[in-house]
mmCIF file with all atom_site columns, C-alpha atoms and ligand atoms in Angstrom:
data_model
loop_
_atom_site.group_PDB
_atom_site.id
_atom_site.type_symbol
_atom_site.label_atom_id
_atom_site.label_alt_id
_atom_site.label_comp_id
_atom_site.label_asym_id
_atom_site.label_entity_id
_atom_site.label_seq_id
_atom_site.pdbx_PDB_ins_code
_atom_site.Cartn_x
_atom_site.Cartn_y
_atom_site.Cartn_z
_atom_site.occupancy
_atom_site.B_iso_or_equiv
_atom_site.pdbx_formal_charge
_atom_site.auth_seq_id
_atom_site.auth_comp_id
_atom_site.auth_asym_id
_atom_site.auth_atom_id
_atom_site.pdbx_PDB_model_num
ATOM   1   C  CA  . MET A 1 1   ? 0.000  0.000   0.000   1.00 0.00 ? 1   MET A CA  1
ATOM   2   C  CA  . ILE A 1 2   ? 1.166  3.530   -0.797  1.00 0.00 ? 2   ILE A CA  1
ATOM   3   C  CA  . GLU A 1 3   ? 0.011  6.397   1.431   1.00 0.00 ? 3   GLU A CA  1
ATOM   4   C  CA  . VAL A 1 4   ? 0.740  9.901   0.177   1.00 0.00 ? 4   VAL A CA  1
ATOM   5   C  CA  . ARG A 1 5   ? -0.151 12.682  2.605   1.00 0.00 ? 5   ARG A CA  1
ATOM   6   C  CA  . ASN A 1 6   ? -0.105 16.420  1.937   1.00 0.00 ? 6   ASN A CA  1
ATOM   7   C  CA  . LEU A 1 7   ? 2.725  16.064  -0.547  1.00 0.00 ? 7   LEU A CA  1
ATOM   8   C  CA  . THR A 1 8   ? 4.190  19.352  -1.715  1.00 0.00 ? 8   THR A CA  1
ATOM   9   C  CA  . LYS A 1 9   ? 7.181  19.944  -3.981  1.00 0.00 ? 9   LYS A CA  1
ATOM   10  C  CA  . LYS A 1 10  ? 8.715  23.269  -4.842  1.00 0.00 ? 10  LYS A CA  1
ATOM   11  C  CA  . TYR A 1 11  ? 11.543 23.680  -7.343  1.00 0.00 ? 11  TYR A CA  1
ATOM   12  C  CA  . GLY A 1 12  ? 12.831 27.042  -6.099  1.00 0.00 ? 12  GLY A CA  1
ATOM   13  C  CA  . ASP A 1 13  ? 9.731  29.243  -6.184  1.00 0.00 ? 13  ASP A CA  1
ATOM   14  C  CA  . HIS A 1 14  ? 7.908  26.974  -8.597  1.00 0.00 ? 14  HIS A CA  1
ATOM   15  C  CA  . LEU A 1 15  ? 5.128  24.910  -7.010  1.00 0.00 ? 15  LEU A CA  1
ATOM   16  C  CA  . ALA A 1 16  ? 5.135  21.581  -8.882  1.00 0.00 ? 16  ALA A CA  1
ATOM   17  C  CA  . VAL A 1 17  ? 2.985  19.500  -6.488  1.00 0.00 ? 17  VAL A CA  1
ATOM   18  C  CA  . ASN A 1 18  ? 0.481  21.187  -4.194  1.00 0.00 ? 18  ASN A CA  1
ATOM   19  C  CA  . ASP A 1 19  ? -0.801 19.397  -1.063  1.00 0.00 ? 19  ASP A CA  1
ATOM   20  C  CA  . LEU A 1 20  ? -1.471 16.044  -2.741  1.00 0.00 ? 20  LEU A CA  1
ATOM   21  C  CA  . SER A 1 21  ? -2.960 13.143  -0.751  1.00 0.00 ? 21  SER A CA  1
ATOM   22  C  CA  . PHE A 1 22  ? -4.027 9.686   -1.921  1.00 0.00 ? 22  PHE A CA  1
ATOM   23  C  CA  . THR A 1 23  ? -3.884 6.021   -0.965  1.00 0.00 ? 23  THR A CA  1
ATOM   24  C  CA  . ILE A 1 24  ? -3.095 3.160   -3.325  1.00 0.00 ? 24  ILE A CA  1
ATOM   25  C  CA  . GLU A 1 25  ? -4.210 -0.299  -2.314  1.00 0.00 ? 25  GLU A CA  1
ATOM   26  C  CA  . ASN A 1 26  ? -2.554 -3.637  -3.017  1.00 0.00 ? 26  ASN A CA  1
ATOM   27  C  CA  . GLY A 1 27  ? -3.470 -5.612  -6.098  1.00 0.00 ? 27  GLY A CA  1
ATOM   28  C  CA  . LYS A 1 28  ? -4.845 -2.627  -7.999  1.00 0.00 ? 28  LYS A CA  1
ATOM   29  C  CA  . ILE A 1 29  ? -3.644 -0.698  -11.024 1.00 0.00 ? 29  ILE A CA  1
ATOM   30  C  CA  . TYR A 1 30  ? -3.804 3.084   -10.749 1.00 0.00 ? 30  TYR A CA  1
ATOM   31  C  CA  . GLY A 1 31  ? -2.944 5.806   -13.231 1.00 0.00 ? 31  GLY A CA  1
ATOM   32  C  CA  . LEU A 1 32  ? -1.884 9.367   -12.514 1.00 0.00 ? 32  LEU A CA  1
ATOM   33  C  CA  . LEU A 1 33  ? -3.524 11.513  -15.197 1.00 0.00 ? 33  LEU A CA  1
ATOM   34  C  CA  . GLY A 1 34  ? -2.789 15.120  -16.074 1.00 0.00 ? 34  GLY A CA  1
ATOM   35  C  CA  . PRO A 1 35  ? -1.378 17.371  -18.799 1.00 0.00 ? 35  PRO A CA  1
ATOM   36  C  CA  . ASN A 1 36  ? 2.358  17.912  -19.271 1.00 0.00 ? 36  ASN A CA  1
ATOM   37  C  CA  . GLY A 1 37  ? 3.770  19.748  -16.284 1.00 0.00 ? 37  GLY A CA  1
ATOM   38  C  CA  . ALA A 1 38  ? 0.982  18.670  -13.912 1.00 0.00 ? 38  ALA A CA  1
ATOM   39  C  CA  . GLY A 1 39  ? 3.517  17.097  -11.542 1.00 0.00 ? 39  GLY A CA  1
ATOM   40  C  CA  . LYS A 1 40  ? 3.068  13.386  -12.296 1.00 0.00 ? 40  LYS A CA  1
ATOM   41  C  CA  . SER A 1 41  ? 6.751  12.532  -12.740 1.00 0.00 ? 41  SER A CA  1
ATOM   42  C  CA  . THR A 1 42  ? 7.664  14.682  -9.749  1.00 0.00 ? 42  THR A CA  1
ATOM   43  C  CA  . THR A 1 43  ? 5.176  12.744  -7.617  1.00 0.00 ? 43  THR A CA  1
ATOM   44  C  CA  . MET A 1 44  ? 6.516  9.380   -8.829  1.00 0.00 ? 44  MET A CA  1
ATOM   45  C  CA  . ASN A 1 45  ? 10.101 10.486  -8.286  1.00 0.00 ? 45  ASN A CA  1
ATOM   46  C  CA  . ILE A 1 46  ? 9.258  11.389  -4.682  1.00 0.00 ? 46  ILE A CA  1
ATOM   47  C  CA  . ILE A 1 47  ? 7.368  8.131   -4.067  1.00 0.00 ? 47  ILE A CA  1
ATOM   48  C  CA  . THR A 1 48  ? 10.388 6.158   -5.291  1.00 0.00 ? 48  THR A CA  1
ATOM   49  C  CA  . GLY A 1 49  ? 12.821 8.187   -3.202  1.00 0.00 ? 49  GLY A CA  1
ATOM   50  C  CA  . TYR A 1 50  ? 14.627 9.582   -6.236  1.00 0.00 ? 50  TYR A CA  1
ATOM   51  C  CA  . ILE A 1 51  ? 14.025 13.175  -5.109  1.00 0.00 ? 51  ILE A CA  1
ATOM   52  C  CA  . SER A 1 52  ? 12.850 14.549  -1.766  1.00 0.00 ? 52  SER A CA  1
ATOM   53  C  CA  . ALA A 1 53  ? 9.581  16.308  -0.985  1.00 0.00 ? 53  ALA A CA  1
ATOM   54  C  CA  . THR A 1 54  ? 9.401  19.884  0.247   1.00 0.00 ? 54  THR A CA  1
ATOM   55  C  CA  . ASP A 1 55  ? 6.585  18.891  2.587   1.00 0.00 ? 55  ASP A CA  1
ATOM   56  C  CA  . GLY A 1 56  ? 4.315  15.940  3.325   1.00 0.00 ? 56  GLY A CA  1
ATOM   57  C  CA  . THR A 1 57  ? 4.960  12.212  3.665   1.00 0.00 ? 57  THR A CA  1
ATOM   58  C  CA  . VAL A 1 58  ? 5.034  9.054   1.575   1.00 0.00 ? 58  VAL A CA  1
ATOM   59  C  CA  . ARG A 1 59  ? 4.756  5.622   3.164   1.00 0.00 ? 59  ARG A CA  1
ATOM   60  C  CA  . ILE A 1 60  ? 5.283  2.379   1.234   1.00 0.00 ? 60  ILE A CA  1
ATOM   61  C  CA  . ASP A 1 61  ? 3.930  -0.634  3.113   1.00 0.00 ? 61  ASP A CA  1
ATOM   62  C  CA  . GLY A 1 62  ? 4.247  1.461   6.274   1.00 0.00 ? 62  GLY A CA  1
ATOM   63  C  CA  . HIS A 1 63  ? 7.813  2.634   5.639   1.00 0.00 ? 63  HIS A CA  1
ATOM   64  C  CA  . ASP A 1 64  ? 8.383  6.361   5.320   1.00 0.00 ? 64  ASP A CA  1
ATOM   65  C  CA  . ILE A 1 65  ? 10.412 6.960   2.145   1.00 0.00 ? 65  ILE A CA  1
ATOM   66  C  CA  . ALA A 1 66  ? 12.411 9.764   3.814   1.00 0.00 ? 66  ALA A CA  1
ATOM   67  C  CA  . GLU A 1 67  ? 12.979 8.078   7.182   1.00 0.00 ? 67  GLU A CA  1
ATOM   68  C  CA  . GLU A 1 68  ? 13.376 4.428   6.138   1.00 0.00 ? 68  GLU A CA  1
ATOM   69  C  CA  . PRO A 1 69  ? 14.470 4.696   2.502   1.00 0.00 ? 69  PRO A CA  1
ATOM   70  C  CA  . ALA A 1 70  ? 16.093 1.263   2.268   1.00 0.00 ? 70  ALA A CA  1
ATOM   71  C  CA  . GLU A 1 71  ? 13.015 -0.558  3.625   1.00 0.00 ? 71  GLU A CA  1
ATOM   72  C  CA  . ALA A 1 72  ? 10.626 1.519   1.538   1.00 0.00 ? 72  ALA A CA  1
ATOM   73  C  CA  . LYS A 1 73  ? 12.649 1.135   -1.673  1.00 0.00 ? 73  LYS A CA  1
ATOM   74  C  CA  . ALA A 1 74  ? 12.858 -2.629  -1.168  1.00 0.00 ? 74  ALA A CA  1
ATOM   75  C  CA  . CYS A 1 75  ? 9.081  -2.695  -1.759  1.00 0.00 ? 75  CYS A CA  1
ATOM   76  C  CA  . ILE A 1 76  ? 9.280  -0.862  -5.085  1.00 0.00 ? 76  ILE A CA  1
ATOM   77  C  CA  . GLY A 1 77  ? 10.169 -1.691  -8.655  1.00 0.00 ? 77  GLY A CA  1
ATOM   78  C  CA  . TYR A 1 78  ? 10.935 1.363   -10.783 1.00 0.00 ? 78  TYR A CA  1
ATOM   79  C  CA  . PRO A 1 79  ? 12.730 0.868   -14.065 1.00 0.00 ? 79  PRO A CA  1
ATOM   80  C  CA  . PRO A 1 80  ? 15.757 2.832   -15.350 1.00 0.00 ? 80  PRO A CA  1
ATOM   81  C  CA  . LEU A 1 81  ? 17.790 1.201   -18.169 1.00 0.00 ? 81  LEU A CA  1
ATOM   82  C  CA  . TYR A 1 82  ? 21.520 0.942   -18.903 1.00 0.00 ? 82  TYR A CA  1
ATOM   83  C  CA  . THR A 1 83  ? 21.524 0.577   -22.644 1.00 0.00 ? 83  THR A CA  1
ATOM   84  C  CA  . ASP A 1 84  ? 25.037 -0.829  -23.193 1.00 0.00 ? 84  ASP A CA  1
ATOM   85  C  CA  . MET A 1 85  ? 24.067 -4.133  -21.608 1.00 0.00 ? 85  MET A CA  1
ATOM   86  C  CA  . THR A 1 86  ? 22.179 -7.003  -23.170 1.00 0.00 ? 86  THR A CA  1
ATOM   87  C  CA  . ALA A 1 87  ? 18.735 -7.666  -21.732 1.00 0.00 ? 87  ALA A CA  1
ATOM   88  C  CA  . ALA A 1 88  ? 20.001 -10.770 -19.910 1.00 0.00 ? 88  ALA A CA  1
ATOM   89  C  CA  . GLU A 1 89  ? 23.078 -8.978  -18.508 1.00 0.00 ? 89  GLU A CA  1
ATOM   90  C  CA  . TYR A 1 90  ? 20.921 -6.125  -17.343 1.00 0.00 ? 90  TYR A CA  1
ATOM   91  C  CA  . LEU A 1 91  ? 18.470 -8.377  -15.500 1.00 0.00 ? 91  LEU A CA  1
ATOM   92  C  CA  . ASP A 1 92  ? 21.399 -10.132 -13.858 1.00 0.00 ? 92  ASP A CA  1
ATOM   93  C  CA  . PHE A 1 93  ? 22.905 -6.805  -12.846 1.00 0.00 ? 93  PHE A CA  1
ATOM   94  C  CA  . VAL A 1 94  ? 19.610 -5.637  -11.328 1.00 0.00 ? 94  VAL A CA  1
ATOM   95  C  CA  . ALA A 1 95  ? 19.131 -8.926  -9.461  1.00 0.00 ? 95  ALA A CA  1
ATOM   96  C  CA  . ARG A 1 96  ? 22.584 -8.523  -7.889  1.00 0.00 ? 96  ARG A CA  1
ATOM   97  C  CA  . ALA A 1 97  ? 21.979 -4.872  -7.070  1.00 0.00 ? 97  ALA A CA  1
ATOM   98  C  CA  . LYS A 1 98  ? 18.800 -5.927  -5.302  1.00 0.00 ? 98  LYS A CA  1
ATOM   99  C  CA  . GLY A 1 99  ? 20.832 -8.415  -3.286  1.00 0.00 ? 99  GLY A CA  1
ATOM   100 C  CA  . MET A 1 100 ? 18.966 -11.482 -4.533  1.00 0.00 ? 100 MET A CA  1
ATOM   101 C  CA  . PRO A 1 101 ? 20.556 -14.867 -3.728  1.00 0.00 ? 101 PRO A CA  1
ATOM   102 C  CA  . TYR A 1 102 ? 22.152 -16.483 -6.812  1.00 0.00 ? 102 TYR A CA  1
ATOM   103 C  CA  . ASP A 1 103 ? 19.646 -19.346 -7.257  1.00 0.00 ? 103 ASP A CA  1
ATOM   104 C  CA  . ALA A 1 104 ? 16.600 -17.173 -6.732  1.00 0.00 ? 104 ALA A CA  1
ATOM   105 C  CA  . ALA A 1 105 ? 18.023 -14.637 -9.178  1.00 0.00 ? 105 ALA A CA  1
ATOM   106 C  CA  . LEU A 1 106 ? 18.544 -17.244 -11.915 1.00 0.00 ? 106 LEU A CA  1
ATOM   107 C  CA  . ARG A 1 107 ? 15.050 -18.654 -11.456 1.00 0.00 ? 107 ARG A CA  1
ATOM   108 C  CA  . GLN A 1 108 ? 13.334 -15.281 -11.369 1.00 0.00 ? 108 GLN A CA  1
ATOM   109 C  CA  . GLU A 1 109 ? 15.287 -13.894 -14.299 1.00 0.00 ? 109 GLU A CA  1
ATOM   110 C  CA  . LYS A 1 110 ? 13.858 -16.756 -16.385 1.00 0.00 ? 110 LYS A CA  1
ATOM   111 C  CA  . GLU A 1 111 ? 10.366 -16.208 -15.007 1.00 0.00 ? 111 GLU A CA  1
ATOM   112 C  CA  . VAL A 1 112 ? 10.229 -12.484 -15.712 1.00 0.00 ? 112 VAL A CA  1
ATOM   113 C  CA  . MET A 1 113 ? 11.740 -12.939 -19.180 1.00 0.00 ? 113 MET A CA  1
ATOM   114 C  CA  . GLN A 1 114 ? 8.960  -15.401 -19.967 1.00 0.00 ? 114 GLN A CA  1
ATOM   115 C  CA  . LEU A 1 115 ? 6.201  -13.234 -18.521 1.00 0.00 ? 115 LEU A CA  1
ATOM   116 C  CA  . THR A 1 116 ? 7.307  -10.143 -20.397 1.00 0.00 ? 116 THR A CA  1
ATOM   117 C  CA  . GLY A 1 117 ? 8.083  -12.021 -23.624 1.00 0.00 ? 117 GLY A CA  1
ATOM   118 C  CA  . ILE A 1 118 ? 11.700 -10.857 -23.953 1.00 0.00 ? 118 ILE A CA  1
ATOM   119 C  CA  . GLU A 1 119 ? 13.404 -14.258 -24.164 1.00 0.00 ? 119 GLU A CA  1
ATOM   120 C  CA  . PRO A 1 120 ? 13.876 -14.010 -27.952 1.00 0.00 ? 120 PRO A CA  1
ATOM   121 C  CA  . VAL A 1 121 ? 15.872 -10.761 -27.561 1.00 0.00 ? 121 VAL A CA  1
ATOM   122 C  CA  . LYS A 1 122 ? 17.724 -11.485 -24.335 1.00 0.00 ? 122 LYS A CA  1
ATOM   123 C  CA  . ASP A 1 123 ? 21.182 -11.421 -25.947 1.00 0.00 ? 123 ASP A CA  1
ATOM   124 C  CA  . ARG A 1 124 ? 20.738 -8.134  -27.760 1.00 0.00 ? 124 ARG A CA  1
ATOM   125 C  CA  . LEU A 1 125 ? 22.027 -4.806  -26.449 1.00 0.00 ? 125 LEU A CA  1
ATOM   126 C  CA  . LEU A 1 126 ? 19.232 -2.717  -24.954 1.00 0.00 ? 126 LEU A CA  1
ATOM   127 C  CA  . LYS A 1 127 ? 20.110 0.221   -27.196 1.00 0.00 ? 127 LYS A CA  1
ATOM   128 C  CA  . ASN A 1 128 ? 19.373 -1.966  -30.229 1.00 0.00 ? 128 ASN A CA  1
ATOM   129 C  CA  . LEU A 1 129 ? 15.933 -3.022  -29.062 1.00 0.00 ? 129 LEU A CA  1
ATOM   130 C  CA  . SER A 1 130 ? 12.651 -1.461  -30.179 1.00 0.00 ? 130 SER A CA  1
ATOM   131 C  CA  . LYS A 1 131 ? 10.944 0.858   -27.697 1.00 0.00 ? 131 LYS A CA  1
ATOM   132 C  CA  . GLY A 1 132 ? 8.325  -1.792  -26.992 1.00 0.00 ? 132 GLY A CA  1
ATOM   133 C  CA  . TYR A 1 133 ? 10.931 -4.390  -26.064 1.00 0.00 ? 133 TYR A CA  1
ATOM   134 C  CA  . ARG A 1 134 ? 12.908 -1.875  -24.014 1.00 0.00 ? 134 ARG A CA  1
ATOM   135 C  CA  . GLN A 1 135 ? 9.763  -1.070  -22.083 1.00 0.00 ? 135 GLN A CA  1
ATOM   136 C  CA  . ARG A 1 136 ? 9.274  -4.794  -21.437 1.00 0.00 ? 136 ARG A CA  1
ATOM   137 C  CA  . VAL A 1 137 ? 12.832 -5.144  -20.155 1.00 0.00 ? 137 VAL A CA  1
ATOM   138 C  CA  . GLY A 1 138 ? 12.165 -2.229  -17.797 1.00 0.00 ? 138 GLY A CA  1
ATOM   139 C  CA  . ILE A 1 139 ? 9.058  -3.942  -16.500 1.00 0.00 ? 139 ILE A CA  1
ATOM   140 C  CA  . ALA A 1 140 ? 10.906 -7.282  -16.215 1.00 0.00 ? 140 ALA A CA  1
ATOM   141 C  CA  . GLN A 1 141 ? 13.648 -5.787  -14.045 1.00 0.00 ? 141 GLN A CA  1
ATOM   142 C  CA  . ALA A 1 142 ? 11.075 -3.998  -11.893 1.00 0.00 ? 142 ALA A CA  1
ATOM   143 C  CA  . MET A 1 143 ? 9.472  -7.387  -11.182 1.00 0.00 ? 143 MET A CA  1
ATOM   144 C  CA  . LEU A 1 144 ? 12.681 -8.989  -9.906  1.00 0.00 ? 144 LEU A CA  1
ATOM   145 C  CA  . GLY A 1 145 ? 12.513 -9.600  -6.166  1.00 0.00 ? 145 GLY A CA  1
ATOM   146 C  CA  . ASP A 1 146 ? 8.692  -9.532  -6.174  1.00 0.00 ? 146 ASP A CA  1
ATOM   147 C  CA  . PRO A 1 147 ? 8.179  -5.919  -5.067  1.00 0.00 ? 147 PRO A CA  1
ATOM   148 C  CA  . ASP A 1 148 ? 4.727  -5.038  -3.756  1.00 0.00 ? 148 ASP A CA  1
ATOM   149 C  CA  . VAL A 1 149 ? 4.674  -1.860  -5.798  1.00 0.00 ? 149 VAL A CA  1
ATOM   150 C  CA  . ILE A 1 150 ? 5.671  -1.288  -9.419  1.00 0.00 ? 150 ILE A CA  1
ATOM   151 C  CA  . ILE A 1 151 ? 5.759  2.307   -10.637 1.00 0.00 ? 151 ILE A CA  1
ATOM   152 C  CA  . LEU A 1 152 ? 5.843  3.083   -14.369 1.00 0.00 ? 152 LEU A CA  1
ATOM   153 C  CA  . ASP A 1 153 ? 6.127  6.641   -15.730 1.00 0.00 ? 153 ASP A CA  1
ATOM   154 C  CA  . GLU A 1 154 ? 4.371  6.816   -19.119 1.00 0.00 ? 154 GLU A CA  1
ATOM   155 C  CA  . PRO A 1 155 ? 4.902  3.134   -19.947 1.00 0.00 ? 155 PRO A CA  1
ATOM   156 C  CA  . THR A 1 156 ? 3.323  3.417   -23.409 1.00 0.00 ? 156 THR A CA  1
ATOM   157 C  CA  . VAL A 1 157 ? 4.819  6.715   -24.578 1.00 0.00 ? 157 VAL A CA  1
ATOM   158 C  CA  . GLY A 1 158 ? 6.341  6.432   -28.054 1.00 0.00 ? 158 GLY A CA  1
ATOM   159 C  CA  . LEU A 1 159 ? 4.910  2.977   -28.705 1.00 0.00 ? 159 LEU A CA  1
ATOM   160 C  CA  . ASP A 1 160 ? 2.834  2.011   -31.729 1.00 0.00 ? 160 ASP A CA  1
ATOM   161 C  CA  . PRO A 1 161 ? -0.836 1.033   -31.230 1.00 0.00 ? 161 PRO A CA  1
ATOM   162 C  CA  . LYS A 1 162 ? -0.082 -2.703  -31.219 1.00 0.00 ? 162 LYS A CA  1
ATOM   163 C  CA  . GLN A 1 163 ? 2.709  -2.290  -28.678 1.00 0.00 ? 163 GLN A CA  1
ATOM   164 C  CA  . ILE A 1 164 ? 0.449  -0.102  -26.508 1.00 0.00 ? 164 ILE A CA  1
ATOM   165 C  CA  . ILE A 1 165 ? -2.133 -2.885  -26.349 1.00 0.00 ? 165 ILE A CA  1
ATOM   166 C  CA  . GLU A 1 166 ? 0.575  -5.441  -25.530 1.00 0.00 ? 166 GLU A CA  1
ATOM   167 C  CA  . ILE A 1 167 ? 2.058  -3.332  -22.721 1.00 0.00 ? 167 ILE A CA  1
ATOM   168 C  CA  . ARG A 1 168 ? -1.413 -2.659  -21.273 1.00 0.00 ? 168 ARG A CA  1
ATOM   169 C  CA  . ASP A 1 169 ? -2.137 -6.393  -21.293 1.00 0.00 ? 169 ASP A CA  1
ATOM   170 C  CA  . LEU A 1 170 ? 1.171  -7.026  -19.564 1.00 0.00 ? 170 LEU A CA  1
ATOM   171 C  CA  . ILE A 1 171 ? 0.366  -4.427  -16.881 1.00 0.00 ? 171 ILE A CA  1
ATOM   172 C  CA  . LYS A 1 172 ? -3.032 -6.070  -16.324 1.00 0.00 ? 172 LYS A CA  1
ATOM   173 C  CA  . LYS A 1 173 ? -1.282 -9.422  -15.915 1.00 0.00 ? 173 LYS A CA  1
ATOM   174 C  CA  . LEU A 1 174 ? 1.062  -7.919  -13.312 1.00 0.00 ? 174 LEU A CA  1
ATOM   175 C  CA  . GLY A 1 175 ? -1.857 -6.410  -11.416 1.00 0.00 ? 175 GLY A CA  1
ATOM   176 C  CA  . SER A 1 176 ? -3.482 -9.787  -11.013 1.00 0.00 ? 176 SER A CA  1
HETATM 177 P  P1  . ADP B 2 .   ? 4.511  15.813  -15.559 1.00 0.00 ? 201 ADP B P1  1
HETATM 178 O  O1  . ADP B 2 .   ? 5.298  14.551  -15.342 1.00 0.00 ? 201 ADP B O1  1
HETATM 179 O  O2  . ADP B 2 .   ? 3.101  15.731  -15.050 1.00 0.00 ? 201 ADP B O2  1
HETATM 180 O  O3  . ADP B 2 .   ? 4.553  16.266  -16.983 1.00 0.00 ? 201 ADP B O3  1
HETATM 181 P  P2  . ADP B 2 .   ? 6.590  17.104  -13.990 1.00 0.00 ? 201 ADP B P2  1
HETATM 182 O  O4  . ADP B 2 .   ? 6.500  16.482  -12.649 1.00 0.00 ? 201 ADP B O4  1
HETATM 183 O  O5  . ADP B 2 .   ? 7.667  16.642  -14.888 1.00 0.00 ? 201 ADP B O5  1
HETATM 184 O  O6  . ADP B 2 .   ? 5.173  16.997  -14.696 1.00 0.00 ? 201 ADP B O6  1
HETATM 185 O  O7  . ADP B 2 .   ? 6.746  18.664  -13.823 1.00 0.00 ? 201 ADP B O7  1
HETATM 186 C  C1  . ADP B 2 .   ? 5.929  19.445  -12.941 1.00 0.00 ? 201 ADP B C1  1
HETATM 187 C  C2  . ADP B 2 .   ? 6.394  20.894  -12.985 1.00 0.00 ? 201 ADP B C2  1
HETATM 188 O  O8  . ADP B 2 .   ? 7.656  21.011  -12.342 1.00 0.00 ? 201 ADP B O8  1
HETATM 189 C  C3  . ADP B 2 .   ? 6.581  21.462  -14.384 1.00 0.00 ? 201 ADP B C3  1
HETATM 190 O  O9  . ADP B 2 .   ? 6.177  22.813  -14.358 1.00 0.00 ? 201 ADP B O9  1
HETATM 191 C  C4  . ADP B 2 .   ? 8.064  21.332  -14.627 1.00 0.00 ? 201 ADP B C4  1
HETATM 192 O  O10 . ADP B 2 .   ? 8.522  22.308  -15.517 1.00 0.00 ? 201 ADP B O10 1
HETATM 193 C  C5  . ADP B 2 .   ? 8.627  21.547  -13.226 1.00 0.00 ? 201 ADP B C5  1
HETATM 194 N  N1  . ADP B 2 .   ? 9.872  20.770  -13.018 1.00 0.00 ? 201 ADP B N1  1
HETATM 195 C  C6  . ADP B 2 .   ? 10.023 19.434  -13.145 1.00 0.00 ? 201 ADP B C6  1
HETATM 196 N  N2  . ADP B 2 .   ? 11.267 19.040  -12.830 1.00 0.00 ? 201 ADP B N2  1
HETATM 197 C  C7  . ADP B 2 .   ? 11.932 20.172  -12.488 1.00 0.00 ? 201 ADP B C7  1
HETATM 198 C  C8  . ADP B 2 .   ? 13.278 20.445  -12.050 1.00 0.00 ? 201 ADP B C8  1
HETATM 199 N  N3  . ADP B 2 .   ? 14.159 19.471  -11.890 1.00 0.00 ? 201 ADP B N3  1
HETATM 200 N  N4  . ADP B 2 .   ? 13.581 21.729  -11.784 1.00 0.00 ? 201 ADP B N4  1
HETATM 201 C  C9  . ADP B 2 .   ? 12.681 22.725  -11.939 1.00 0.00 ? 201 ADP B C9  1
HETATM 202 N  N5  . ADP B 2 .   ? 11.404 22.553  -12.333 1.00 0.00 ? 201 ADP B N5  1
HETATM 203 C  C10 . ADP B 2 .   ? 11.034 21.289  -12.604 1.00 0.00 ? 201 ADP B C10 1
HETATM 204 MG MG1 . MG  B 3 .   ? 6.228  13.217  -16.648 1.00 0.00 ? 202 MG  B MG1 1
#
């Protein structure tokens, strides 16, 4: 569960997020909607501990992201990509960074590759993959370690209509 309370973010004098509160329950898929500049990415970056809030609190499964960042972040999957690695190397790297035991890592790497349909491209460099496949790799790495929360910022941006449907189906699968 994610609990956001009275979240405010100022960049200098610029108010990017203004007193935002919401609760996100387990097993559900939520979207943050709003025009460019509404503060969606800022909110997600605060929830994931990537930047700090000016005011307000975020708790992930009861852990305050500012006070217990390691515990809170352990509950979250949020995908950045290093594009000079192959998909398989990247998943392995992420599994190690998450501190997963070797056997569990091997097993889960296979599982998430199957679920996201990236097995056929696992030995290709990420920078040579289509946007749709790169998005899948991002989702696959976010799934490693079974986090309670997966946060995706514009997961279908730049994808073609077929890829958008595929990514939406994949997100539905994750939610269940
Ligand atoms: P969204 O993701 O909804 O498009 P953002 O969270 O990226 O919105 O941006 C919210 C507002 O904060 C915008 O007005 C944007 O220009 C501003 N902003 C975002 N990041 C920064 C930053 N690092 N420094 C200054 N202003 C920023
Ligand atoms: Mg954004």
